Amino acid sequence: NLLKHKTMQNEFKKFLYAGVDLAAAASEKFQKSVTELVEKGKISSTEGKKLVDEFLEKTEKSSKRL
């Protein structure tokens, strides 16, 4: 029973770490996309910063709920 419990804990940790990696990759891609929009003149740097800040804030709130 103890072995089964440890195995479940390890599997949960792997799942959790995969989620963290996925969130980090999504954040990086979002920031890169916003930077490209700023560089192309589609949005201002102020708008870009606001978008990234809002995205990071929402992401942080979501992760705290977990």
Short mmCIF file of N, CA and C in Angstrom, two decimals, residues 8-57:
data_model
loop_
_atom_site.label_atom_id
_atom_site.label_comp_id
_atom_site.label_asym_id
_atom_site.label_seq_id
_atom_site.Cartn_x
_atom_site.Cartn_y
_atom_site.Cartn_z
N MET A 8 1.82 6.86 -6.79
CA MET A 8 0.82 7.87 -7.13
C MET A 8 1.38 9.27 -6.92
N GLN A 9 2.14 9.45 -5.84
CA GLN A 9 2.75 10.75 -5.58
C GLN A 9 3.72 11.12 -6.70
N ASN A 10 4.53 10.18 -7.13
CA ASN A 10 5.48 10.43 -8.20
C ASN A 10 4.78 10.77 -9.51
N GLU A 11 3.71 10.06 -9.80
CA GLU A 11 2.96 10.33 -11.03
C GLU A 11 2.31 11.71 -10.98
N PHE A 12 1.80 12.07 -9.81
CA PHE A 12 1.19 13.39 -9.65
C PHE A 12 2.25 14.48 -9.83
N LYS A 13 3.43 14.28 -9.27
CA LYS A 13 4.52 15.25 -9.42
C LYS A 13 4.90 15.42 -10.89
N LYS A 14 4.99 14.31 -11.61
CA LYS A 14 5.31 14.37 -13.04
C LYS A 14 4.25 15.18 -13.80
N PHE A 15 2.99 14.92 -13.48
CA PHE A 15 1.88 15.63 -14.10
C PHE A 15 1.96 17.12 -13.80
N LEU A 16 2.22 17.44 -12.54
CA LEU A 16 2.32 18.83 -12.11
C LEU A 16 3.47 19.54 -12.81
N TYR A 17 4.63 18.91 -12.86
CA TYR A 17 5.79 19.51 -13.52
C TYR A 17 5.54 19.69 -15.01
N ALA A 18 4.85 18.77 -15.63
CA ALA A 18 4.52 18.90 -17.05
C ALA A 18 3.63 20.13 -17.26
N GLY A 19 2.69 20.33 -16.34
CA GLY A 19 1.82 21.50 -16.43
C GLY A 19 2.58 22.80 -16.26
N VAL A 20 3.54 22.80 -15.36
CA VAL A 20 4.37 24.00 -15.15
C VAL A 20 5.19 24.29 -16.41
N ASP A 21 5.76 23.26 -16.99
CA ASP A 21 6.54 23.43 -18.22
C ASP A 21 5.66 23.95 -19.35
N LEU A 22 4.45 23.44 -19.45
CA LEU A 22 3.52 23.88 -20.48
C LEU A 22 3.15 25.35 -20.28
N ALA A 23 2.89 25.73 -19.06
CA ALA A 23 2.55 27.13 -18.76
C ALA A 23 3.72 28.05 -19.08
N ALA A 24 4.93 27.63 -18.76
CA ALA A 24 6.11 28.45 -19.04
C ALA A 24 6.30 28.61 -20.55
N ALA A 25 6.09 27.54 -21.30
CA ALA A 25 6.23 27.61 -22.75
C ALA A 25 5.17 28.53 -23.35
N ALA A 26 3.94 28.44 -22.85
CA ALA A 26 2.87 29.30 -23.35
C ALA A 26 3.16 30.76 -23.05
N SER A 27 3.67 31.03 -21.87
CA SER A 27 4.02 32.39 -21.48
C SER A 27 5.12 32.95 -22.38
N GLU A 28 6.12 32.14 -22.61
CA GLU A 28 7.23 32.57 -23.47
C GLU A 28 6.74 32.85 -24.90
N LYS A 29 5.90 31.99 -25.41
CA LYS A 29 5.37 32.17 -26.77
C LYS A 29 4.50 33.42 -26.84
N PHE A 30 3.69 33.65 -25.83
CA PHE A 30 2.83 34.84 -25.80
C PHE A 30 3.69 36.10 -25.79
N GLN A 31 4.71 36.12 -24.94
CA GLN A 31 5.58 37.29 -24.86
C GLN A 31 6.30 37.54 -26.19
N LYS A 32 6.73 36.48 -26.83
CA LYS A 32 7.40 36.59 -28.13
C LYS A 32 6.45 37.15 -29.18
N SER A 33 5.22 36.68 -29.18
CA SER A 33 4.21 37.17 -30.14
C SER A 33 3.93 38.65 -29.93
N VAL A 34 3.82 39.06 -28.68
CA VAL A 34 3.58 40.47 -28.37
C VAL A 34 4.77 41.32 -28.82
N THR A 35 5.97 40.84 -28.57
CA THR A 35 7.17 41.56 -28.99
C THR A 35 7.18 41.74 -30.51
N GLU A 36 6.80 40.71 -31.23
CA GLU A 36 6.73 40.80 -32.70
C GLU A 36 5.70 41.84 -33.14
N LEU A 37 4.56 41.89 -32.47
CA LEU A 37 3.54 42.89 -32.80
C LEU A 37 4.06 44.30 -32.57
N VAL A 38 4.80 44.48 -31.48
CA VAL A 38 5.38 45.80 -31.19
C VAL A 38 6.41 46.16 -32.26
N GLU A 39 7.27 45.21 -32.60
CA GLU A 39 8.31 45.47 -33.59
C GLU A 39 7.73 45.80 -34.97
N LYS A 40 6.59 45.20 -35.29
CA LYS A 40 5.94 45.47 -36.59
C LYS A 40 5.09 46.73 -36.55
N GLY A 41 4.98 47.34 -35.39
CA GLY A 41 4.19 48.57 -35.27
C GLY A 41 2.70 48.33 -35.20
N LYS A 42 2.29 47.10 -34.95
CA LYS A 42 0.85 46.78 -34.86
C LYS A 42 0.25 47.29 -33.56
N ILE A 43 1.07 47.27 -32.50
CA ILE A 43 0.65 47.81 -31.21
C ILE A 43 1.82 48.60 -30.62
N SER A 44 1.52 49.49 -29.70
CA SER A 44 2.59 50.27 -29.06
C SER A 44 3.29 49.43 -28.00
N SER A 45 4.46 49.88 -27.60
CA SER A 45 5.17 49.14 -26.55
C SER A 45 4.40 49.19 -25.23
N THR A 46 3.68 50.29 -25.00
CA THR A 46 2.86 50.40 -23.79
C THR A 46 1.74 49.37 -23.82
N GLU A 47 1.08 49.24 -24.98
CA GLU A 47 0.01 48.23 -25.11
C GLU A 47 0.58 46.82 -24.95
N GLY A 48 1.74 46.60 -25.53
CA GLY A 48 2.39 45.29 -25.42
C GLY A 48 2.71 44.94 -23.98
N LYS A 49 3.26 45.91 -23.26
CA LYS A 49 3.59 45.67 -21.85
C LYS A 49 2.32 45.38 -21.06
N LYS A 50 1.26 46.11 -21.35
CA LYS A 50 0.00 45.89 -20.63
C LYS A 50 -0.54 44.48 -20.91
N LEU A 51 -0.49 44.05 -22.17
CA LEU A 51 -0.96 42.71 -22.50
C LEU A 51 -0.17 41.63 -21.76
N VAL A 52 1.14 41.78 -21.77
CA VAL A 52 1.99 40.79 -21.10
C VAL A 52 1.75 40.79 -19.59
N ASP A 53 1.66 41.98 -19.02
CA ASP A 53 1.40 42.08 -17.57
C ASP A 53 0.08 41.42 -17.20
N GLU A 54 -0.97 41.69 -17.99
CA GLU A 54 -2.28 41.09 -17.71
C GLU A 54 -2.23 39.57 -17.85
N PHE A 55 -1.54 39.10 -18.89
CA PHE A 55 -1.41 37.66 -19.10
C PHE A 55 -0.70 37.00 -17.92
N LEU A 56 0.41 37.60 -17.50
CA LEU A 56 1.16 37.03 -16.38
C LEU A 56 0.36 37.07 -15.08
N GLU A 57 -0.40 38.14 -14.89
CA GLU A 57 -1.23 38.25 -13.69
C GLU A 57 -2.30 37.16 -13.67
#
